[in-house]
PDB file of C-alpha atoms in Angstrom:
ATOM      1  CA  ALA A  36      -0.215   0.023   0.127  1.00  0.00           C
ATOM      2  CA  GLN A  37       0.748   3.495  -0.921  1.00  0.00           C
ATOM      3  CA  LYS A  38       1.846   5.879   2.562  1.00  0.00           C
ATOM      4  CA  VAL A  39       3.502   9.530   2.856  1.00  0.00           C
ATOM      5  CA  THR A  40       3.951   9.991   6.299  1.00  0.00           C
ATOM      6  CA  GLN A  41       5.401  13.559   7.672  1.00  0.00           C
ATOM      7  CA  ALA A  42       6.069  12.825  11.532  1.00  0.00           C
ATOM      8  CA  GLN A  43       6.460  16.444  12.171  1.00  0.00           C
ATOM      9  CA  THR A  44       2.869  18.466  13.012  1.00  0.00           C
ATOM     10  CA  GLU A  45       3.645  21.878  13.935  1.00  0.00           C
ATOM     11  CA  ILE A  46       7.377  23.544  13.499  1.00  0.00           C
ATOM     12  CA  SER A  47       7.980  26.843  14.658  1.00  0.00           C
ATOM     13  CA  VAL A  48      11.366  28.764  13.915  1.00  0.00           C
ATOM     14  CA  VAL A  49      12.830  32.274  14.230  1.00  0.00           C
ATOM     15  CA  GLU A  50      13.416  34.300  10.897  1.00  0.00           C
ATOM     16  CA  LYS A  51      16.547  33.371   9.467  1.00  0.00           C
ATOM     17  CA  GLU A  52      16.710  30.412  11.028  1.00  0.00           C
ATOM     18  CA  ASP A  53      17.262  26.824   8.556  1.00  0.00           C
ATOM     19  CA  VAL A  54      14.620  24.112   8.570  1.00  0.00           C
ATOM     20  CA  THR A  55      14.072  20.524   7.648  1.00  0.00           C
ATOM     21  CA  LEU A  56      10.627  19.218   6.808  1.00  0.00           C
ATOM     22  CA  ASP A  57      10.720  15.776   6.732  1.00  0.00           C
ATOM     23  CA  CYS A  58       8.576  13.104   4.285  1.00  0.00           C
ATOM     24  CA  VAL A  59       8.921   9.329   4.577  1.00  0.00           C
ATOM     25  CA  TYR A  60       6.791   7.113   1.708  1.00  0.00           C
ATOM     26  CA  GLU A  61       5.802   3.832   1.098  1.00  0.00           C
ATOM     27  CA  THR A  62       5.372   2.230  -1.820  1.00  0.00           C
ATOM     28  CA  ARG A  63       5.911  -1.202  -4.160  1.00  0.00           C
ATOM     29  CA  ASP A  64       5.770   0.230  -7.204  1.00  0.00           C
ATOM     30  CA  THR A  65       9.334   0.880  -8.862  1.00  0.00           C
ATOM     31  CA  THR A  66       7.841   3.966 -10.805  1.00  0.00           C
ATOM     32  CA  TYR A  67       6.867   6.581  -8.855  1.00  0.00           C
ATOM     33  CA  TYR A  68       6.347  10.648  -8.446  1.00  0.00           C
ATOM     34  CA  LEU A  69       6.926  12.929  -5.240  1.00  0.00           C
ATOM     35  CA  PHE A  70       5.929  16.213  -4.815  1.00  0.00           C
ATOM     36  CA  TRP A  71       5.870  18.878  -2.267  1.00  0.00           C
ATOM     37  CA  TYR A  72       2.996  21.439  -2.256  1.00  0.00           C
ATOM     38  CA  LYS A  73       2.435  24.778  -0.376  1.00  0.00           C
ATOM     39  CA  GLN A  74      -0.454  25.364   1.275  1.00  0.00           C
ATOM     40  CA  PRO A  75      -0.134  29.645   2.912  1.00  0.00           C
ATOM     41  CA  PRO A  76      -2.777  30.899   4.592  1.00  0.00           C
ATOM     42  CA  SER A  77      -5.101  31.506   2.204  1.00  0.00           C
ATOM     43  CA  GLY A  78      -5.958  28.556   1.348  1.00  0.00           C
ATOM     44  CA  GLU A  79      -4.452  27.582  -2.588  1.00  0.00           C
ATOM     45  CA  LEU A  80      -1.980  24.981  -2.926  1.00  0.00           C
ATOM     46  CA  VAL A  81       1.197  25.992  -4.571  1.00  0.00           C
ATOM     47  CA  PHE A  82       3.280  23.497  -6.791  1.00  0.00           C
ATOM     48  CA  LEU A  83       6.888  23.473  -5.324  1.00  0.00           C
ATOM     49  CA  ILE A  84       8.482  20.220  -6.705  1.00  0.00           C
ATOM     50  CA  ARG A  85       7.890  17.541  -8.419  1.00  0.00           C
ATOM     51  CA  ARG A  86      10.638  14.294  -8.677  1.00  0.00           C
ATOM     52  CA  ASN A  87      10.553  10.978 -10.296  1.00  0.00           C
ATOM     53  CA  SER A  88      11.713   7.605  -8.887  1.00  0.00           C
ATOM     54  CA  PHE A  89      14.680   7.573 -11.135  1.00  0.00           C
ATOM     55  CA  ASP A  90      16.501  11.084 -11.068  1.00  0.00           C
ATOM     56  CA  GLU A  91      17.988  11.067  -7.165  1.00  0.00           C
ATOM     57  CA  GLN A  92      19.460  14.451  -7.649  1.00  0.00           C
ATOM     58  CA  ASN A  93      19.087  16.675  -5.197  1.00  0.00           C
ATOM     59  CA  GLU A  94      18.008  20.346  -6.135  1.00  0.00           C
ATOM     60  CA  ILE A  95      18.137  23.153  -4.768  1.00  0.00           C
ATOM     61  CA  SER A  96      15.803  26.267  -6.182  1.00  0.00           C
ATOM     62  CA  GLY A  97      17.076  30.037  -4.230  1.00  0.00           C
ATOM     63  CA  ARG A  98      16.457  29.332  -0.665  1.00  0.00           C
ATOM     64  CA  TYR A  99      14.790  25.387  -1.083  1.00  0.00           C
ATOM     65  CA  SER A 100      16.242  22.329  -1.076  1.00  0.00           C
ATOM     66  CA  TRP A 101      15.247  19.086  -1.515  1.00  0.00           C
ATOM     67  CA  ASN A 102      17.069  15.341  -0.297  1.00  0.00           C
ATOM     68  CA  PHE A 103      15.355  12.459  -2.502  1.00  0.00           C
ATOM     69  CA  GLN A 104      16.895   9.491  -0.739  1.00  0.00           C
ATOM     70  CA  LYS A 105      15.472   6.010  -2.280  1.00  0.00           C
ATOM     71  CA  SER A 106      17.592   4.161   0.453  1.00  0.00           C
ATOM     72  CA  THR A 107      15.566   5.583   3.379  1.00  0.00           C
ATOM     73  CA  SER A 108      12.123   6.377   1.386  1.00  0.00           C
ATOM     74  CA  SER A 109      12.725  10.103   2.180  1.00  0.00           C
ATOM     75  CA  PHE A 110      12.483  13.682   0.395  1.00  0.00           C
ATOM     76  CA  ASN A 111      12.776  16.136   2.710  1.00  0.00           C
ATOM     77  CA  PHE A 112      12.535  19.693   2.318  1.00  0.00           C
ATOM     78  CA  THR A 113      14.741  22.084   3.857  1.00  0.00           C
ATOM     79  CA  ILE A 114      14.164  26.088   4.027  1.00  0.00           C
ATOM     80  CA  THR A 115      17.051  28.310   4.428  1.00  0.00           C
ATOM     81  CA  ALA A 116      17.013  31.452   6.103  1.00  0.00           C
ATOM     82  CA  SER A 117      13.324  30.870   6.715  1.00  0.00           C
ATOM     83  CA  GLN A 118      11.139  34.172   5.994  1.00  0.00           C
ATOM     84  CA  VAL A 119       7.795  35.079   7.491  1.00  0.00           C
ATOM     85  CA  VAL A 120       6.372  34.594   4.047  1.00  0.00           C
ATOM     86  CA  ASP A 121       7.775  31.118   4.407  1.00  0.00           C
ATOM     87  CA  SER A 122       4.916  30.532   7.363  1.00  0.00           C
ATOM     88  CA  ALA A 123       2.499  27.780   5.593  1.00  0.00           C
ATOM     89  CA  VAL A 124       1.601  24.165   5.720  1.00  0.00           C
ATOM     90  CA  TYR A 125       3.793  22.142   3.685  1.00  0.00           C
ATOM     91  CA  PHE A 126       2.753  18.524   2.182  1.00  0.00           C
ATOM     92  CA  CYS A 127       4.340  16.060   0.611  1.00  0.00           C
ATOM     93  CA  ALA A 128       2.355  13.838  -1.838  1.00  0.00           C
ATOM     94  CA  LEU A 129       3.212  10.379  -3.785  1.00  0.00           C
ATOM     95  CA  SER A 130       2.134   9.659  -7.101  1.00  0.00           C
ATOM     96  CA  GLU A 131       2.029   6.087  -8.801  1.00  0.00           C
ATOM     97  CA  ALA A 132       2.791   5.885 -12.437  1.00  0.00           C
ATOM     98  CA  GLU A 133      -0.922   4.643 -13.297  1.00  0.00           C
ATOM     99  CA  GLY A 134      -3.828   6.483 -12.897  1.00  0.00           C
ATOM    100  CA  GLY A 135      -1.775   9.790 -10.878  1.00  0.00           C
ATOM    101  CA  LYS A 136      -3.881  10.052  -7.657  1.00  0.00           C
ATOM    102  CA  LEU A 137      -1.935  12.372  -5.529  1.00  0.00           C
ATOM    103  CA  ILE A 138      -1.422  10.598  -1.732  1.00  0.00           C
ATOM    104  CA  PHE A 139      -0.255  13.359   0.503  1.00  0.00           C
ATOM    105  CA  GLY A 140       0.828  12.940   3.580  1.00  0.00           C
ATOM    106  CA  GLN A 141      -0.878  14.621   7.090  1.00  0.00           C
ATOM    107  CA  GLY A 142       1.005  17.784   6.461  1.00  0.00           C
ATOM    108  CA  THR A 143       3.238  20.313   8.265  1.00  0.00           C
ATOM    109  CA  GLU A 144       2.922  23.333   9.574  1.00  0.00           C
ATOM    110  CA  LEU A 145       5.401  25.564   9.775  1.00  0.00           C
ATOM    111  CA  SER A 146       5.538  28.799  11.534  1.00  0.00           C
ATOM    112  CA  VAL A 147       8.276  31.742  11.345  1.00  0.00           C
ATOM    113  CA  LYS A 148       8.339  34.547  13.969  1.00  0.00           C
ATOM    114  CA  PRO A 149       9.890  37.442  13.404  1.00  0.00           C
TER     115      PRO A 149
ATOM    116  CA  ASP B  77      -5.215  33.771 -16.746  1.00  0.00           C
ATOM    117  CA  THR B  78      -6.473  31.347 -14.306  1.00  0.00           C
ATOM    118  CA  ALA B  79      -5.274  27.838 -14.904  1.00  0.00           C
ATOM    119  CA  VAL B  80      -7.477  25.890 -12.922  1.00  0.00           C
ATOM    120  CA  SER B  81     -10.733  27.740 -11.466  1.00  0.00           C
ATOM    121  CA  GLN B  82     -13.847  26.719  -9.036  1.00  0.00           C
ATOM    122  CA  THR B  83     -17.083  28.063  -8.345  1.00  0.00           C
ATOM    123  CA  PRO B  84     -18.036  29.188  -5.772  1.00  0.00           C
ATOM    124  CA  LYS B  85     -14.895  29.846  -3.908  1.00  0.00           C
ATOM    125  CA  TYR B  86     -17.936  29.840  -0.523  1.00  0.00           C
ATOM    126  CA  LEU B  87     -20.711  27.862   0.294  1.00  0.00           C
ATOM    127  CA  VAL B  88     -22.735  28.189   2.611  1.00  0.00           C
ATOM    128  CA  THR B  89     -26.547  25.686   2.887  1.00  0.00           C
ATOM    129  CA  GLN B  90     -28.194  23.724   5.039  1.00  0.00           C
ATOM    130  CA  MET B  91     -28.109  19.930   5.835  1.00  0.00           C
ATOM    131  CA  GLY B  92     -30.376  18.082   3.314  1.00  0.00           C
ATOM    132  CA  ASN B  93     -29.912  20.606   0.376  1.00  0.00           C
ATOM    133  CA  ASP B  94     -28.391  19.256  -3.163  1.00  0.00           C
ATOM    134  CA  LYS B  95     -25.562  21.639  -4.063  1.00  0.00           C
ATOM    135  CA  SER B  96     -23.077  21.711  -7.047  1.00  0.00           C
ATOM    136  CA  ILE B  97     -18.920  23.145  -7.249  1.00  0.00           C
ATOM    137  CA  LYS B  98     -17.903  23.246 -10.785  1.00  0.00           C
ATOM    138  CA  CYS B  99     -14.307  23.331 -11.833  1.00  0.00           C
ATOM    139  CA  GLU B 100     -12.670  24.452 -15.356  1.00  0.00           C
ATOM    140  CA  GLN B 101      -9.324  24.193 -16.288  1.00  0.00           C
ATOM    141  CA  ASN B 102      -7.699  25.992 -19.499  1.00  0.00           C
ATOM    142  CA  LEU B 103      -4.500  24.006 -19.611  1.00  0.00           C
ATOM    143  CA  GLY B 104      -5.425  21.450 -22.033  1.00  0.00           C
ATOM    144  CA  HIS B 105      -5.257  18.500 -19.794  1.00  0.00           C
ATOM    145  CA  ASP B 106      -6.397  15.662 -20.175  1.00  0.00           C
ATOM    146  CA  THR B 107      -7.046  14.339 -16.559  1.00  0.00           C
ATOM    147  CA  MET B 108      -8.855  16.235 -13.796  1.00  0.00           C
ATOM    148  CA  TYR B 109      -9.543  15.350 -10.178  1.00  0.00           C
ATOM    149  CA  TRP B 110     -11.625  16.459  -6.725  1.00  0.00           C
ATOM    150  CA  TYR B 111     -10.074  16.246  -3.849  1.00  0.00           C
ATOM    151  CA  LYS B 112     -11.581  16.831  -0.381  1.00  0.00           C
ATOM    152  CA  GLN B 113      -9.123  18.689   2.570  1.00  0.00           C
ATOM    153  CA  ASP B 114     -10.908  18.155   5.892  1.00  0.00           C
ATOM    154  CA  SER B 115     -10.702  20.127   9.051  1.00  0.00           C
ATOM    155  CA  LYS B 116      -7.515  18.731   9.732  1.00  0.00           C
ATOM    156  CA  LYS B 117      -6.185  19.687   6.444  1.00  0.00           C
ATOM    157  CA  PHE B 118      -5.751  16.612   5.365  1.00  0.00           C
ATOM    158  CA  LEU B 119      -6.521  15.822   1.916  1.00  0.00           C
ATOM    159  CA  LYS B 120      -7.955  13.094  -0.340  1.00  0.00           C
ATOM    160  CA  ILE B 121      -8.126  11.931  -3.414  1.00  0.00           C
ATOM    161  CA  MET B 122     -12.552  11.462  -4.044  1.00  0.00           C
ATOM    162  CA  PHE B 123     -12.554  10.746  -7.918  1.00  0.00           C
ATOM    163  CA  SER B 124     -10.326  11.198 -11.398  1.00  0.00           C
ATOM    164  CA  TYR B 125     -11.884  11.274 -14.676  1.00  0.00           C
ATOM    165  CA  ASN B 126      -9.423  10.880 -17.603  1.00  0.00           C
ATOM    166  CA  ASN B 127     -10.888  12.474 -21.211  1.00  0.00           C
ATOM    167  CA  LYS B 128     -14.382  12.354 -19.706  1.00  0.00           C
ATOM    168  CA  GLU B 129     -13.895   8.787 -18.304  1.00  0.00           C
ATOM    169  CA  LEU B 130     -14.330   7.999 -14.056  1.00  0.00           C
ATOM    170  CA  ILE B 131     -11.145   6.759 -13.897  1.00  0.00           C
ATOM    171  CA  ILE B 132     -10.570   6.430  -9.947  1.00  0.00           C
ATOM    172  CA  ASN B 133     -13.557   6.766  -7.183  1.00  0.00           C
ATOM    173  CA  GLU B 134     -12.269   6.049  -3.661  1.00  0.00           C
ATOM    174  CA  THR B 135     -15.488   4.535  -2.307  1.00  0.00           C
ATOM    175  CA  VAL B 136     -16.996   8.030  -1.835  1.00  0.00           C
ATOM    176  CA  PRO B 137     -21.035   8.147  -0.817  1.00  0.00           C
ATOM    177  CA  ASN B 138     -22.919   7.721  -3.753  1.00  0.00           C
ATOM    178  CA  ARG B 139     -24.547  11.186  -2.784  1.00  0.00           C
ATOM    179  CA  PHE B 140     -21.469  12.884  -4.988  1.00  0.00           C
ATOM    180  CA  SER B 141     -21.321  12.211  -8.566  1.00  0.00           C
ATOM    181  CA  PRO B 142     -19.083  14.210 -10.376  1.00  0.00           C
ATOM    182  CA  LYS B 143     -19.716  14.762 -14.192  1.00  0.00           C
ATOM    183  CA  SER B 144     -17.687  15.503 -17.077  1.00  0.00           C
ATOM    184  CA  PRO B 145     -19.034  17.315 -20.119  1.00  0.00           C
ATOM    185  CA  ASP B 146     -16.011  17.857 -21.738  1.00  0.00           C
ATOM    186  CA  LYS B 147     -11.786  17.758 -21.028  1.00  0.00           C
ATOM    187  CA  ALA B 148     -12.424  21.074 -20.152  1.00  0.00           C
ATOM    188  CA  HIS B 149     -14.368  20.683 -16.848  1.00  0.00           C
ATOM    189  CA  LEU B 150     -15.443  18.816 -13.912  1.00  0.00           C
ATOM    190  CA  ASN B 151     -18.187  19.572 -11.799  1.00  0.00           C
ATOM    191  CA  LEU B 152     -19.263  17.822  -8.778  1.00  0.00           C
ATOM    192  CA  HIS B 153     -22.799  17.258  -7.657  1.00  0.00           C
ATOM    193  CA  ILE B 154     -23.702  16.600  -3.659  1.00  0.00           C
ATOM    194  CA  ASN B 155     -27.135  15.374  -2.993  1.00  0.00           C
ATOM    195  CA  SER B 156     -28.434  15.469   0.507  1.00  0.00           C
ATOM    196  CA  LEU B 157     -25.703  17.339   2.294  1.00  0.00           C
ATOM    197  CA  GLU B 158     -24.238  15.976   5.719  1.00  0.00           C
ATOM    198  CA  LEU B 159     -22.821  17.985   8.620  1.00  0.00           C
ATOM    199  CA  GLY B 160     -19.580  15.919   7.536  1.00  0.00           C
ATOM    200  CA  ASP B 161     -19.673  17.392   3.677  1.00  0.00           C
ATOM    201  CA  SER B 162     -18.570  20.226   5.200  1.00  0.00           C
ATOM    202  CA  ALA B 163     -14.406  20.646   4.411  1.00  0.00           C
ATOM    203  CA  VAL B 164     -12.310  22.213   1.353  1.00  0.00           C
ATOM    204  CA  TYR B 165     -13.216  20.815  -1.848  1.00  0.00           C
ATOM    205  CA  PHE B 166     -10.296  21.134  -4.305  1.00  0.00           C
ATOM    206  CA  CYS B 167     -10.307  20.377  -8.300  1.00  0.00           C
ATOM    207  CA  ALA B 168      -6.957  19.361 -10.048  1.00  0.00           C
ATOM    208  CA  SER B 169      -5.912  18.643 -13.580  1.00  0.00           C
ATOM    209  CA  HIS B 170      -2.951  16.997 -14.780  1.00  0.00           C
ATOM    210  CA  ARG B 171      -1.605  16.070 -18.673  1.00  0.00           C
ATOM    211  CA  GLN B 172      -0.771  11.937 -18.086  1.00  0.00           C
ATOM    212  CA  GLY B 173       1.414  12.205 -20.623  1.00  0.00           C
ATOM    213  CA  SER B 174       2.635   9.768 -23.549  1.00  0.00           C
ATOM    214  CA  GLY B 175       4.049   6.453 -23.000  1.00  0.00           C
ATOM    215  CA  THR B 176       3.164   4.633 -20.135  1.00  0.00           C
ATOM    216  CA  GLY B 177       3.547   5.581 -16.796  1.00  0.00           C
ATOM    217  CA  TYR B 178       4.637   8.873 -17.327  1.00  0.00           C
ATOM    218  CA  GLN B 179       2.720  12.336 -16.013  1.00  0.00           C
ATOM    219  CA  GLU B 180       3.238  16.288 -14.664  1.00  0.00           C
ATOM    220  CA  THR B 181       2.597  17.669 -12.550  1.00  0.00           C
ATOM    221  CA  GLN B 182      -1.307  18.333 -11.310  1.00  0.00           C
ATOM    222  CA  TYR B 183      -2.353  21.815 -10.753  1.00  0.00           C
ATOM    223  CA  PHE B 184      -4.970  22.895  -8.202  1.00  0.00           C
ATOM    224  CA  GLY B 185      -7.574  25.341  -8.034  1.00  0.00           C
ATOM    225  CA  PRO B 186      -8.227  27.686  -5.456  1.00  0.00           C
ATOM    226  CA  GLY B 187     -10.948  25.702  -3.799  1.00  0.00           C
ATOM    227  CA  THR B 188     -14.343  25.813  -2.909  1.00  0.00           C
ATOM    228  CA  ARG B 189     -14.702  26.253   1.257  1.00  0.00           C
ATOM    229  CA  LEU B 190     -18.208  24.626   2.156  1.00  0.00           C
ATOM    230  CA  LEU B 191     -19.984  24.419   4.901  1.00  0.00           C
ATOM    231  CA  VAL B 192     -23.017  22.649   6.071  1.00  0.00           C
ATOM    232  CA  LEU B 193     -25.284  24.037   8.805  1.00  0.00           C
TER     233      LEU B 193
END
């Protein structure tokens, strides 16, 4: 069965701190996709990144970076020098190749205080 | 231009009523979804349509009936609304892609906040 676990329900940091959001997934498929979405207080779901199972390269986009480790079934997300605008709920999600439905983790609510 | 749009944005109604939520995407995608986000923020798939055909129905009560008049639209009709239906409903779409097992990113609409009193 497919499952995504975000063990951190809430994280609170002070501005400029680095923070890592953990994501662990389970799947029997050899081809799958991993995603991170951001849900700010306004409520929309904003796409951040997509990774396929064959590409274990880490990715950096500005202050955001992602670490994909198939050996530990993890796809962690790090925000460097956090800012108040980073405050949001962050969701990790998994999709099998066929069908395409997203299976979401429980979400991690990040609060960045000034 | 809005890629995935939903109407209405807010919906407050009484128990027992019937209501519809509309979704439209202008991205040329062939697959559309409905997800439900409950009060604890948990997001779960409800339905998926590919080229107007239902491909996923995740044991949703039959009071919920999706309808896809064309590839760009996926509407959700809910009969006999119950208190537990209060949630945020998100529409999403993506292109399944050519070749077996390939898919592109799903993009979400802004959500419809349904409150059943």
